[in-house]
Coordinates of C-alpha atoms in Angstrom, one line a residue:
Chain X
M90 CA 38.5 146.1 130.6
I91 CA 37.4 146.1 134.8
Q92 CA 37.2 150.2 134.3
I93 CA 34.8 150.2 131.8
F94 CA 32.6 147.7 133.4
K95 CA 32.5 149.7 136.5
I96 CA 31.2 152.4 134.0
A97 CA 29.0 150.4 133.2
L98 CA 27.6 148.8 136.1
R99 CA 27.3 152.7 137.7
N100 CA 25.2 153.8 133.9
L101 CA 23.2 150.8 135.4
I102 CA 23.1 151.7 138.9
R103 CA 21.8 155.5 137.4
Y104 CA 18.4 154.0 136.3
K105 CA 17.4 151.3 139.0
R106 CA 14.2 150.4 138.7
R107 CA 14.6 150.2 134.9
T108 CA 17.0 147.9 135.6
L109 CA 15.7 145.9 138.4
L110 CA 12.2 146.0 136.2
T111 CA 14.4 144.8 133.3
S112 CA 16.7 141.8 134.8
M113 CA 13.6 140.9 137.0
L114 CA 11.8 139.8 133.9
I115 CA 15.3 137.5 132.3
T116 CA 15.5 136.4 136.0
L117 CA 12.2 135.4 135.3
G118 CA 12.3 134.1 132.5
V119 CA 16.1 131.8 132.7
L120 CA 14.0 131.0 136.0
M121 CA 11.1 129.3 134.1
V122 CA 14.0 127.3 132.2
I123 CA 15.4 125.8 134.9
L124 CA 11.8 124.8 136.5
F125 CA 10.3 123.7 133.2
S126 CA 13.8 122.4 132.4
G127 CA 14.1 120.2 135.7
L128 CA 11.1 119.5 135.9
A129 CA 10.4 117.6 132.2
G130 CA 13.4 116.8 131.7
S131 CA 13.3 114.4 135.7
F132 CA 9.9 112.6 134.6
K133 CA 11.1 112.9 130.8
A134 CA 14.1 110.6 132.6
M135 CA 11.6 109.0 135.5
M136 CA 9.6 107.8 132.1
I137 CA 11.7 106.7 130.6
G138 CA 13.4 104.8 133.0
Q139 CA 10.4 103.1 134.3
I140 CA 9.8 102.2 130.8
T141 CA 13.5 101.2 129.9
D142 CA 14.1 99.6 133.1
S143 CA 11.8 97.9 134.4
S144 CA 9.3 96.0 131.6
L145 CA 11.0 97.5 127.7
A146 CA 14.0 97.1 128.1
Q147 CA 16.4 99.8 126.0
M148 CA 16.0 97.8 122.7
Q149 CA 14.8 95.2 121.6
I150 CA 15.6 92.4 118.1
H151 CA 13.0 90.2 116.6
K152 CA 13.2 88.5 113.5
K153 CA 11.9 91.0 111.0
G154 CA 8.3 92.5 110.0
Y155 CA 7.5 91.2 114.0
V156 CA 7.5 95.2 115.0
S157 CA 5.4 95.7 112.4
S158 CA 2.7 92.3 111.6
I159 CA -0.2 93.6 112.3
D160 CA -0.6 90.4 114.4
T161 CA -0.6 91.3 118.7
S162 CA 0.9 88.5 119.2
P163 CA 2.9 86.8 116.1
L164 CA 4.4 83.2 116.6
N165 CA 4.6 82.1 113.2
L166 CA 7.7 84.6 113.1
T167 CA 9.8 83.0 116.0
I168 CA 13.8 82.6 116.1
N169 CA 15.3 80.0 116.5
Q170 CA 18.5 77.7 118.0
K171 CA 20.7 78.7 115.1
G172 CA 20.0 83.0 115.8
Y173 CA 19.6 82.9 118.5
K174 CA 23.3 81.9 117.7
K175 CA 24.1 84.6 115.6
I176 CA 23.0 87.8 117.5
E177 CA 24.2 86.2 121.0
K178 CA 26.8 86.6 119.9
I179 CA 26.9 89.5 117.8
L180 CA 26.3 91.5 121.3
K181 CA 28.9 88.9 123.4
E182 CA 31.2 90.8 120.5
N183 CA 30.4 94.1 121.7
S184 CA 32.0 95.0 124.2
D185 CA 29.1 98.2 124.5
I186 CA 26.3 95.7 125.5
E187 CA 25.3 94.7 129.0
A188 CA 23.3 92.1 129.1
Y189 CA 20.6 90.0 126.9
A190 CA 17.4 88.4 128.0
P191 CA 15.5 86.7 125.1
R192 CA 11.9 86.9 125.6
I193 CA 8.8 84.9 124.5
K194 CA 5.5 87.3 124.2
L195 CA 2.2 85.2 123.6
S196 CA -1.5 85.9 124.8
G197 CA -3.6 83.6 126.6
M198 CA -6.9 83.1 128.2
L199 CA -5.9 83.2 131.9
S200 CA -8.3 81.1 134.6
N201 CA -9.2 81.4 138.3
F202 CA -11.7 78.0 137.6
K203 CA -14.9 80.5 137.8
D204 CA -13.6 82.8 135.9
T205 CA -12.0 83.8 132.1
T206 CA -9.6 86.2 130.5
N207 CA -7.6 87.3 128.3
I208 CA -3.8 87.7 128.7
R209 CA -0.6 89.4 127.9
L210 CA 2.5 87.6 128.3
N211 CA 6.0 88.0 128.9
A212 CA 8.0 84.2 128.9
I213 CA 11.7 85.2 131.1
E214 CA 14.2 83.7 131.5
P215 CA 14.3 85.5 135.2
E216 CA 18.0 85.2 135.8
K217 CA 18.8 87.1 132.4
E218 CA 15.5 89.7 132.5
I219 CA 16.3 90.9 136.2
K220 CA 20.0 92.5 134.1
V221 CA 18.3 94.2 131.4
C222 CA 15.3 95.5 133.1
P223 CA 16.5 95.6 137.2
N224 CA 13.6 97.7 138.1
I225 CA 11.2 95.2 137.2
T226 CA 11.2 94.3 140.2
E227 CA 10.0 97.3 141.8
R228 CA 6.2 96.7 140.5
M229 CA 5.9 93.7 141.9
K230 CA 4.5 92.4 144.8
F231 CA 5.5 88.7 146.5
I232 CA 4.5 86.7 149.2
D233 CA 4.9 88.9 152.7
S234 CA 6.1 92.1 150.8
Q235 CA 9.9 89.5 150.1
I236 CA 11.5 90.1 146.0
P237 CA 12.4 85.9 146.3
D238 CA 16.1 84.9 145.1
V239 CA 15.4 83.4 141.5
L240 CA 11.4 85.6 140.2
L241 CA 10.5 83.1 138.7
K242 CA 10.0 79.7 138.6
P243 CA 8.6 77.6 135.9
G244 CA 4.5 76.7 136.9
E245 CA 4.9 79.9 138.6
I246 CA 3.0 83.2 136.8
I247 CA 2.8 86.7 138.1
I248 CA 0.0 88.8 136.8
P249 CA -1.3 91.8 137.0
E250 CA -3.1 94.1 138.9
K251 CA -5.5 94.7 137.0
L252 CA -6.9 91.2 136.2
A253 CA -5.6 89.8 139.2
A254 CA -8.5 92.8 141.4
G255 CA -11.0 91.4 138.8
M256 CA -10.3 88.2 138.7
N257 CA -10.0 88.3 142.4
I258 CA -7.0 86.4 142.2
K259 CA -4.1 86.6 145.2
I260 CA -1.1 85.2 145.1
R261 CA -0.7 81.3 145.3
D262 CA -3.9 81.3 143.8
S263 CA -4.1 78.6 141.0
V264 CA -4.7 79.4 137.4
V265 CA -5.2 77.8 134.3
L266 CA -3.9 79.1 131.3
V267 CA -5.0 78.1 127.6
A268 CA -3.2 79.2 124.4
N269 CA -2.6 78.9 121.1
N270 CA 0.3 77.8 119.7
R271 CA 1.2 78.8 116.0
D272 CA -0.4 76.2 114.2
G273 CA -3.8 76.4 115.7
S274 CA -4.6 74.3 118.5
I275 CA -4.6 74.1 121.3
N276 CA -3.3 73.7 124.7
G277 CA -4.0 74.1 129.1
L278 CA -1.9 73.9 132.1
N279 CA -1.9 74.5 135.4
F280 CA 0.5 77.4 137.1
T281 CA 0.4 79.2 140.9
V282 CA 0.5 83.1 141.2
A283 CA 4.0 84.1 142.3
G284 CA 3.1 87.5 142.5
I285 CA 1.4 90.8 141.2
I286 CA 2.8 93.8 139.0
D287 CA 1.5 96.4 138.8
T288 CA 0.6 98.3 135.6
L289 CA 2.2 101.0 133.9
M290 CA 2.3 103.0 131.1
G291 CA 3.1 101.7 127.2
P292 CA 2.6 98.0 125.1
Q293 CA 3.6 95.7 128.6
G294 CA 2.6 97.9 131.4
K295 CA -0.7 95.4 131.0
E296 CA 1.0 91.8 131.0
G297 CA 1.7 89.2 132.8
Y298 CA 5.1 87.0 133.2
M299 CA 5.9 83.3 133.7
H300 CA 9.2 81.5 132.8
I301 CA 9.9 80.7 129.2
K302 CA 10.0 77.3 129.4
D303 CA 6.6 77.4 130.2
A304 CA 5.7 78.7 127.5
Q305 CA 7.9 76.8 125.0
S306 CA 5.3 73.6 126.1
L307 CA 2.7 75.6 126.6
L308 CA 2.8 76.3 123.1
R309 CA 4.7 73.2 122.0
M310 CA 7.2 73.9 121.4
E311 CA 10.2 70.9 119.4
K312 CA 13.0 73.6 119.7
P313 CA 13.7 76.6 122.0
E314 CA 12.3 79.2 120.4
I315 CA 12.5 83.2 121.8
I316 CA 10.2 85.9 120.0
E317 CA 13.3 88.6 121.1
I318 CA 15.8 89.7 122.7
A319 CA 15.9 92.4 124.8
V320 CA 18.6 94.2 125.1
R321 CA 20.7 96.4 127.7
I322 CA 23.9 98.3 127.2
K323 CA 26.2 100.3 129.4
N324 CA 25.8 103.9 129.2
F325 CA 22.3 105.4 127.2
E326 CA 23.7 108.3 126.3
K327 CA 24.6 106.1 124.2
L328 CA 22.3 104.5 122.7
D329 CA 21.8 105.5 119.1
A330 CA 25.8 104.7 117.9
V331 CA 24.8 101.7 119.8
Y332 CA 21.9 101.0 117.9
S333 CA 23.3 101.9 114.6
D334 CA 26.4 100.0 115.1
L335 CA 24.2 96.4 116.5
K336 CA 22.1 96.9 113.2
S337 CA 24.5 96.8 110.9
N338 CA 26.0 93.4 111.9
L339 CA 22.2 92.6 112.2
E340 CA 21.3 92.6 108.8
K341 CA 24.7 91.3 107.6
T342 CA 22.6 87.3 108.1
K343 CA 20.6 87.4 105.2
N344 CA 17.5 85.4 103.8
K345 CA 17.4 83.5 100.3
R346 CA 15.8 85.9 99.4
G347 CA 18.8 88.8 100.7
K348 CA 16.7 90.3 103.4
P349 CA 17.8 90.9 106.7
V350 CA 16.6 88.0 108.5
F351 CA 16.9 90.4 111.7
E352 CA 15.6 93.9 112.8
I353 CA 16.8 95.9 115.9
H354 CA 14.2 99.1 117.3
T355 CA 14.9 101.0 120.2
W356 CA 12.9 102.1 122.9
E357 CA 11.6 105.6 121.3
K358 CA 10.1 102.6 118.3
L359 CA 8.5 101.1 120.7
S360 CA 6.7 102.8 123.2
P361 CA 4.1 105.2 122.3
F362 CA 5.9 107.4 125.2
S363 CA 8.5 108.6 122.8
N364 CA 6.0 110.9 121.8
I365 CA 6.0 112.1 124.5
A366 CA 9.3 112.6 124.9
K367 CA 9.3 114.2 121.5
M368 CA 6.7 116.8 122.4
I369 CA 8.5 117.4 127.0
D370 CA 12.1 117.7 124.3
F371 CA 10.1 120.5 121.7
M372 CA 8.0 122.5 125.2
T373 CA 11.9 122.9 126.3
I374 CA 12.5 124.4 123.2
S375 CA 9.7 126.4 123.4
M376 CA 10.6 127.7 126.7
R377 CA 14.2 128.9 125.5
F378 CA 13.7 130.7 122.8
I379 CA 10.7 132.6 124.7
M380 CA 13.7 132.7 127.5
I381 CA 15.3 134.8 124.3
A382 CA 12.2 137.4 122.5
I383 CA 12.6 138.2 126.5
V384 CA 15.9 139.3 126.8
L385 CA 16.1 139.5 123.2
I386 CA 13.3 142.7 123.4
S387 CA 14.1 144.4 127.4
I388 CA 17.9 144.4 126.5
L389 CA 17.5 146.2 122.9
N390 CA 14.3 148.2 124.3
V391 CA 16.5 149.1 128.2
M392 CA 19.6 150.3 125.4
M393 CA 17.4 152.2 122.7
M394 CA 16.1 154.1 125.1
S395 CA 20.1 154.7 127.5
V396 CA 22.0 155.0 124.2
Y397 CA 18.4 157.6 124.0
E398 CA 19.0 159.2 126.7
R399 CA 22.6 160.3 126.9
I400 CA 22.9 162.1 122.8
R401 CA 24.4 164.1 125.1
E402 CA 26.9 162.4 127.1
I403 CA 28.1 160.4 123.8
G404 CA 29.4 163.4 122.4
T405 CA 31.0 164.4 125.3
M406 CA 32.9 161.4 124.8
S407 CA 33.5 161.3 121.0
A408 CA 34.3 165.0 121.6
I409 CA 36.8 164.6 124.4
G410 CA 38.8 161.9 121.7
T411 CA 37.2 158.2 122.9
A412 CA 37.4 156.2 119.6
P413 CA 33.7 155.5 118.6
I414 CA 34.5 151.4 118.7
K415 CA 35.7 152.2 122.4
I416 CA 32.1 153.9 123.1
M417 CA 30.3 151.4 121.5
G418 CA 31.8 148.8 123.9
L419 CA 30.9 150.6 126.2
F420 CA 27.3 150.5 125.7
L421 CA 28.0 146.7 124.7
A422 CA 29.5 146.1 128.8
E423 CA 26.4 147.2 129.9
G424 CA 24.5 145.4 127.5
L425 CA 26.4 142.4 129.0
S426 CA 26.8 142.9 132.8
L427 CA 22.2 143.6 133.0
G428 CA 23.0 139.9 131.2
L429 CA 25.7 138.5 133.7
I430 CA 23.2 140.2 135.9
S431 CA 20.6 138.7 135.8
I432 CA 21.6 135.1 134.6
L433 CA 23.8 134.9 138.4
S434 CA 20.2 136.1 140.2
G435 CA 18.0 133.9 137.0
N436 CA 20.1 130.5 138.4
I437 CA 20.5 130.6 142.3
I438 CA 16.8 131.4 142.4
G439 CA 16.5 128.3 139.8
I440 CA 19.0 126.1 141.6
F441 CA 17.0 127.0 144.7
G442 CA 13.4 126.8 143.2
I443 CA 15.1 123.2 142.5
Y444 CA 15.8 122.7 146.0
I445 CA 12.8 123.1 147.8
L446 CA 11.1 121.2 145.1
N447 CA 12.7 118.0 145.3
I448 CA 12.4 118.8 149.6
N449 CA 8.4 118.5 149.0
K450 CA 8.7 116.4 146.6
I451 CA 5.2 116.0 144.0
R452 CA 3.8 113.3 143.6
F453 CA 1.3 113.1 140.4
A454 CA -0.9 110.6 138.6
F455 CA 0.4 110.0 134.6
G456 CA -2.1 107.1 132.9
R457 CA -2.4 104.2 135.1
M458 CA 0.1 105.3 137.3
D459 CA -0.7 107.0 140.3
D460 CA 1.7 108.1 142.7
I461 CA 4.7 109.7 140.6
L462 CA 7.2 111.0 141.7
L463 CA 9.0 113.3 140.4
S464 CA 12.4 114.3 141.6
P465 CA 13.2 117.4 139.9
A466 CA 17.7 117.6 139.0
I467 CA 19.1 120.1 136.7
S468 CA 22.5 119.6 135.4
F469 CA 25.6 121.8 134.8
S470 CA 25.7 121.3 130.5
E471 CA 21.5 123.0 131.1
I472 CA 22.8 125.8 133.3
A473 CA 25.9 126.8 131.2
W474 CA 23.6 126.4 128.1
V475 CA 21.1 128.8 129.5
S476 CA 23.7 130.6 131.1
A477 CA 25.8 131.1 126.8
T478 CA 22.9 132.0 125.9
V479 CA 21.7 134.6 127.7
L480 CA 25.0 136.5 127.7
A481 CA 25.0 136.7 123.7
V482 CA 22.0 137.1 123.1
S483 CA 22.2 139.9 125.7
V484 CA 24.8 140.9 123.5
I485 CA 22.8 140.5 120.3
A486 CA 20.7 142.9 121.3
T487 CA 23.3 145.5 123.0
L488 CA 25.1 146.0 119.5
Q489 CA 22.4 147.5 117.1
P490 CA 22.1 150.4 120.7
A491 CA 26.5 150.0 120.6
Y492 CA 26.7 150.5 117.2
K493 CA 24.4 153.2 117.0
A494 CA 25.9 155.5 119.7
S495 CA 29.2 154.7 118.2
K496 CA 28.3 156.2 115.1
M497 CA 26.9 159.9 116.2
E498 CA 28.5 163.1 115.2
P499 CA 30.2 165.0 117.8
V500 CA 28.8 168.4 116.7
D501 CA 25.3 166.5 116.9
A502 CA 25.0 164.8 119.3
L503 CA 26.4 167.7 121.7
G504 CA 23.8 170.0 120.7
H505 CA 20.8 167.4 121.0
I506 CA 18.6 168.8 123.9
Chain L
M114 CA 54.4 181.6 116.4
A115 CA 50.5 180.5 114.6
L116 CA 48.9 177.6 116.0
V117 CA 46.0 178.0 114.5
Q118 CA 45.2 178.9 111.3
I119 CA 42.1 180.2 109.6
D120 CA 42.5 180.3 105.6
N121 CA 39.2 181.3 104.5
I122 CA 36.8 179.2 106.3
S123 CA 32.9 179.3 105.4
K124 CA 31.3 176.8 106.7
I125 CA 26.7 176.5 105.2
Y126 CA 24.4 174.8 107.4
Q127 CA 21.5 173.3 105.2
T128 CA 17.7 173.2 106.7
G129 CA 15.5 172.2 104.3
V130 CA 14.8 175.2 101.4
V131 CA 17.2 177.1 104.3
Q132 CA 20.5 177.9 103.5
V133 CA 22.1 179.7 106.9
K134 CA 25.6 180.6 105.7
A135 CA 27.1 179.7 109.4
L136 CA 30.8 181.2 109.1
Q137 CA 31.0 183.3 105.5
D138 CA 35.2 183.6 104.6
V139 CA 37.0 183.7 107.8
S140 CA 40.7 183.7 107.6
L141 CA 42.9 184.3 110.9
S142 CA 45.1 183.1 112.9
I143 CA 45.9 182.9 116.5
D144 CA 49.5 181.6 117.8
E145 CA 50.2 179.2 121.1
A146 CA 49.8 179.8 124.2
S147 CA 47.8 183.0 123.5
F148 CA 44.4 183.1 125.0
V149 CA 41.6 183.9 122.5
S150 CA 37.9 185.1 122.5
F151 CA 35.5 184.4 120.0
V152 CA 33.4 186.9 120.7
G153 CA 29.5 188.0 119.6
P154 CA 25.9 188.2 120.3
S155 CA 23.6 185.0 119.7
G156 CA 24.1 183.3 115.9
S157 CA 27.3 185.2 115.1
G158 CA 29.0 181.8 115.0
K159 CA 30.7 181.9 117.9
T160 CA 30.5 177.7 118.2
T161 CA 30.5 176.8 114.5
M162 CA 34.1 178.9 114.7
L163 CA 35.6 176.2 117.4
N164 CA 34.0 173.0 116.2
L165 CA 35.9 174.1 113.4
I166 CA 38.9 174.3 115.0
G167 CA 38.2 171.3 118.0
C168 CA 37.2 169.1 114.5
L169 CA 33.5 168.0 115.4
D170 CA 32.7 168.8 112.0
K171 CA 34.1 170.0 108.9
P172 CA 33.7 173.4 107.1
T173 CA 32.1 173.7 103.9
K174 CA 35.1 175.6 101.7
G175 CA 37.5 176.6 102.8
K176 CA 42.0 174.8 105.2
I177 CA 42.0 174.8 109.1
F178 CA 45.4 173.9 110.5
V179 CA 46.0 173.1 114.1
G180 CA 49.8 173.1 114.6
R181 CA 51.6 171.2 111.1
E182 CA 47.4 169.4 110.6
Q183 CA 45.1 169.9 108.3
V184 CA 42.6 169.0 111.1
D185 CA 39.0 170.3 107.6
A186 CA 41.0 167.0 106.1
F187 CA 41.1 164.5 108.6
D188 CA 38.4 160.9 108.4
R189 CA 36.2 160.6 111.3
R190 CA 38.4 158.4 113.3
Q191 CA 41.8 160.6 112.7
S192 CA 39.7 163.2 113.8
A193 CA 38.6 161.7 117.2
M194 CA 42.7 160.5 117.1
F195 CA 43.0 164.0 116.7
R196 CA 41.0 165.6 119.8
G197 CA 41.9 162.8 121.8
S198 CA 45.5 163.5 121.8
A199 CA 46.3 167.0 121.2
L200 CA 42.7 169.0 121.9
G201 CA 40.8 169.3 125.2
F202 CA 36.7 171.4 125.9
I203 CA 35.1 172.6 128.5
F204 CA 31.8 172.6 127.9
Q205 CA 29.1 175.3 128.9
S206 CA 26.4 172.8 130.8
F207 CA 29.6 170.7 132.0
N208 CA 29.3 167.9 130.6
L209 CA 30.7 165.6 133.5
F210 CA 30.0 161.5 133.6
P211 CA 26.9 161.9 135.9
V212 CA 27.8 158.7 136.9
L213 CA 31.8 159.3 137.4
T214 CA 33.8 161.4 140.2
A215 CA 35.4 165.2 140.2
Y216 CA 37.9 162.8 140.1
E217 CA 37.3 159.9 137.9
N218 CA 35.8 162.5 135.3
V219 CA 39.5 164.5 134.8
E220 CA 41.2 160.5 134.9
Y221 CA 39.0 159.7 131.8
P222 CA 40.6 160.7 129.0
L223 CA 43.6 159.3 130.4
M224 CA 42.5 155.9 130.4
M225 CA 40.6 155.7 127.9
I226 CA 41.8 157.4 124.9
K227 CA 45.5 157.4 126.3
N228 CA 45.2 154.5 128.7
E229 CA 47.9 155.1 130.9
S230 CA 48.4 152.8 134.5
T231 CA 46.8 154.0 137.6
S232 CA 49.9 154.7 139.4
K233 CA 50.8 157.3 136.4
R234 CA 47.1 158.2 136.3
K235 CA 47.0 158.2 140.1
E236 CA 49.8 161.0 140.2
K237 CA 48.4 163.9 137.2
V238 CA 44.3 163.5 138.3
L239 CA 45.5 164.5 142.5
K240 CA 48.2 166.7 140.7
I241 CA 45.9 168.7 138.8
L242 CA 43.1 168.8 140.6
D243 CA 45.3 170.6 143.7
S244 CA 45.6 173.2 140.5
V245 CA 42.4 174.0 139.8
G246 CA 41.5 173.7 143.0
I247 CA 38.5 171.1 144.2
L248 CA 40.9 168.3 145.6
N249 CA 38.9 167.9 148.0
Q250 CA 36.2 167.6 146.3
K251 CA 37.9 164.9 144.5
D252 CA 35.6 161.5 145.5
K253 CA 31.9 164.2 144.7
F254 CA 30.0 163.1 141.7
P255 CA 29.1 166.1 139.7
D256 CA 25.6 166.4 141.4
Q257 CA 27.2 166.6 144.1
L258 CA 29.4 169.9 143.3
S259 CA 28.8 173.7 143.1
G260 CA 28.0 175.2 138.8
G261 CA 32.0 176.5 139.7
Q262 CA 33.0 173.1 141.0
K263 CA 32.1 171.6 138.0
Q264 CA 33.6 173.5 135.8
R265 CA 37.1 173.5 137.3
A266 CA 36.6 170.1 137.2
A267 CA 35.9 171.0 133.3
V268 CA 38.6 172.1 132.8
A269 CA 41.3 169.4 134.6
R270 CA 39.7 167.4 133.0
A271 CA 40.7 169.5 129.1
L272 CA 44.1 170.1 130.4
I273 CA 44.8 166.2 132.2
T274 CA 46.5 165.6 128.8
H275 CA 48.2 168.7 128.4
P276 CA 47.0 169.4 125.0
K277 CA 47.8 172.1 122.5
L278 CA 44.8 173.7 122.9
V279 CA 42.1 174.6 125.3
L280 CA 39.5 175.1 123.4
A281 CA 35.2 176.2 125.5
D282 CA 32.6 177.2 124.4
E283 CA 30.3 179.3 126.5
P284 CA 32.1 178.0 129.3
T285 CA 31.1 180.4 132.0
A286 CA 27.4 181.2 130.6
N287 CA 26.2 178.9 133.5
L288 CA 28.1 180.0 136.4
D289 CA 27.1 183.3 138.1
K290 CA 29.5 186.6 137.3
K291 CA 32.0 185.2 140.6
S292 CA 32.2 182.0 139.8
A293 CA 32.8 182.8 135.8
I294 CA 35.7 185.8 136.1
N295 CA 37.3 183.1 139.1
I296 CA 36.8 179.9 135.9
I297 CA 38.6 182.4 133.5
R298 CA 41.3 182.6 135.9
L299 CA 41.4 180.2 136.8
M300 CA 42.0 178.8 132.8
R301 CA 44.6 181.7 132.4
T302 CA 46.2 180.7 134.9
M303 CA 46.1 177.1 134.0
R304 CA 47.0 178.8 130.4
D305 CA 50.3 180.2 132.0
E306 CA 51.3 177.4 134.1
F307 CA 50.9 174.5 131.1
K308 CA 50.9 177.2 128.2
T309 CA 48.3 176.1 125.9
T310 CA 46.8 178.6 123.9
F311 CA 42.9 178.8 125.3
I312 CA 40.1 179.8 123.2
F313 CA 36.9 180.7 124.2
S314 CA 34.1 182.2 123.6
T315 CA 31.9 184.5 125.5
H316 CA 29.1 187.5 125.2
D317 CA 29.6 188.5 128.9
P318 CA 31.6 191.5 128.2
E319 CA 33.3 191.1 131.8
V320 CA 35.2 187.8 130.7
M321 CA 35.4 189.1 127.6
K322 CA 37.9 191.6 129.2
E323 CA 39.9 189.1 130.6
A324 CA 40.8 188.1 126.8
E325 CA 44.6 188.8 126.0
V326 CA 42.9 188.6 121.8
I327 CA 39.3 189.4 120.6
Y328 CA 37.9 188.2 117.7
T329 CA 34.2 189.9 117.0
L330 CA 32.0 187.5 114.5
E331 CA 29.1 188.7 113.7
D332 CA 26.5 187.1 110.9
G333 CA 29.5 185.1 110.7
R334 CA 31.7 187.2 109.6
L335 CA 35.0 188.4 111.6
V336 CA 34.6 192.4 112.4

């Protein structure tokens, strides 16, 4: 076997320029896939992390019909204490759940006593919310740039950056928040601005925060009610499995008409970024197809030329008694070696490229988020996938020329000029 | 005792509508350890005869026996196995593998066909390279060897598996007079040493003189 690969390598070296050009082309294909996967993958992971860890959470549970409601903040689809207890029980029984947090989502009018504008708010339990969205404070600015021990106290509000800039509101300023409850009656409360939050892409990226107890007072809820429960799991890779498990458990709670009372959605159903993530996946797959085409065409071309140029040599091999399967093996080893050399160089240059990109941090703007910092990374499994694909395609591309070589009649091959 | 028995063979090539009778009703027998030459002008059927004996081609009619085997009845795989085990080939253009050194070219049949161990291969290859007089050239690639040295390497490659029969198609055609005679004499020496039957074709009168048995072919017929 070693001897076969030795002969294969020497045959590759024999046509130095052709081998070099083909190898460079395949290396470029591998490099493209590694760099693109590294950049696109890290962008996707970072954006998903931003969305799930700082605002949306990984999953949300609502009263059935909430997400598809035509109202932006429907207050009639609340979960009462009894419902919340049921959901809590299901969540506590699931060992994959890391944390959960109740929320009320509402719209209101914010006034600084001079100007008034509308605002969407998340009413939260700060201690629970920070466990579900651990990066939430990264987007927030507080007085003296100090993150407070308690993110938000009753009577405090955190408002979106653009709104603060537009209304010239600063931290510690007093504002009035006016909101309609589900019956249509209006109520208003005074708040102190505790912090300002950066804009983030997505439906919840321009929302303010308030304490859940304040929201219940503002909306004149006689008994505590909530709108949604944000859920975080221990291992993000298991999201789909945990989602299915929770969904089937939640659907067991039915209303009088026998329909499920609750609904659960993953971040993918709640954020428009999931479509961008799908596009990124599609582009990554396209890149892989381009690489496969490059490897297939270039190795097939080189090996076909190699067979045509060495017909007499194949005739000699055959004449002196080399079995057809061994002749085929010689050419397969040649294609495989070419693939292997290209993989090695592609992987080395690709990993080095990722390293260089990490040293020279890439900054860019996306949506309304400025100065996003990318840290490209490539997983071992991705490199293994690329390598295995190139090797497999190299062998597939060599099969036809190798088979042709093995089937040559020695008398015809020896007489070939 | 006859090593090669040819019974009434003919070989007809069909080229479009034209039929070329390369060999017609040829019968002969060749003894073991003999040194035989097929002679005749170009197109007389010498190469066809060697190809048929060497299981590289099949006759249109007739039978060929090499040893006890009827080689014209072999299928592709059997032919390849028989060539690897019982036959050696020497070609006009040497046909050494350009990516292998002289040593590796001679080693090739032992490695790829006989699957012998490295130590056994080494012993055999060094011995035969010494016998053909190119031991000091063993690490050179074919393009670094002279024509005579290349053909010596080819002779060594043909003999390394100790075949019953070595077939050489115009082995001296690409060599100068002196080298040609030297190669034929080397082949005869090897015949004496290994008791291998040598059949070669030539149209060079000087080379013909070295043969012990000469068959003359003309227009595909033995004359």
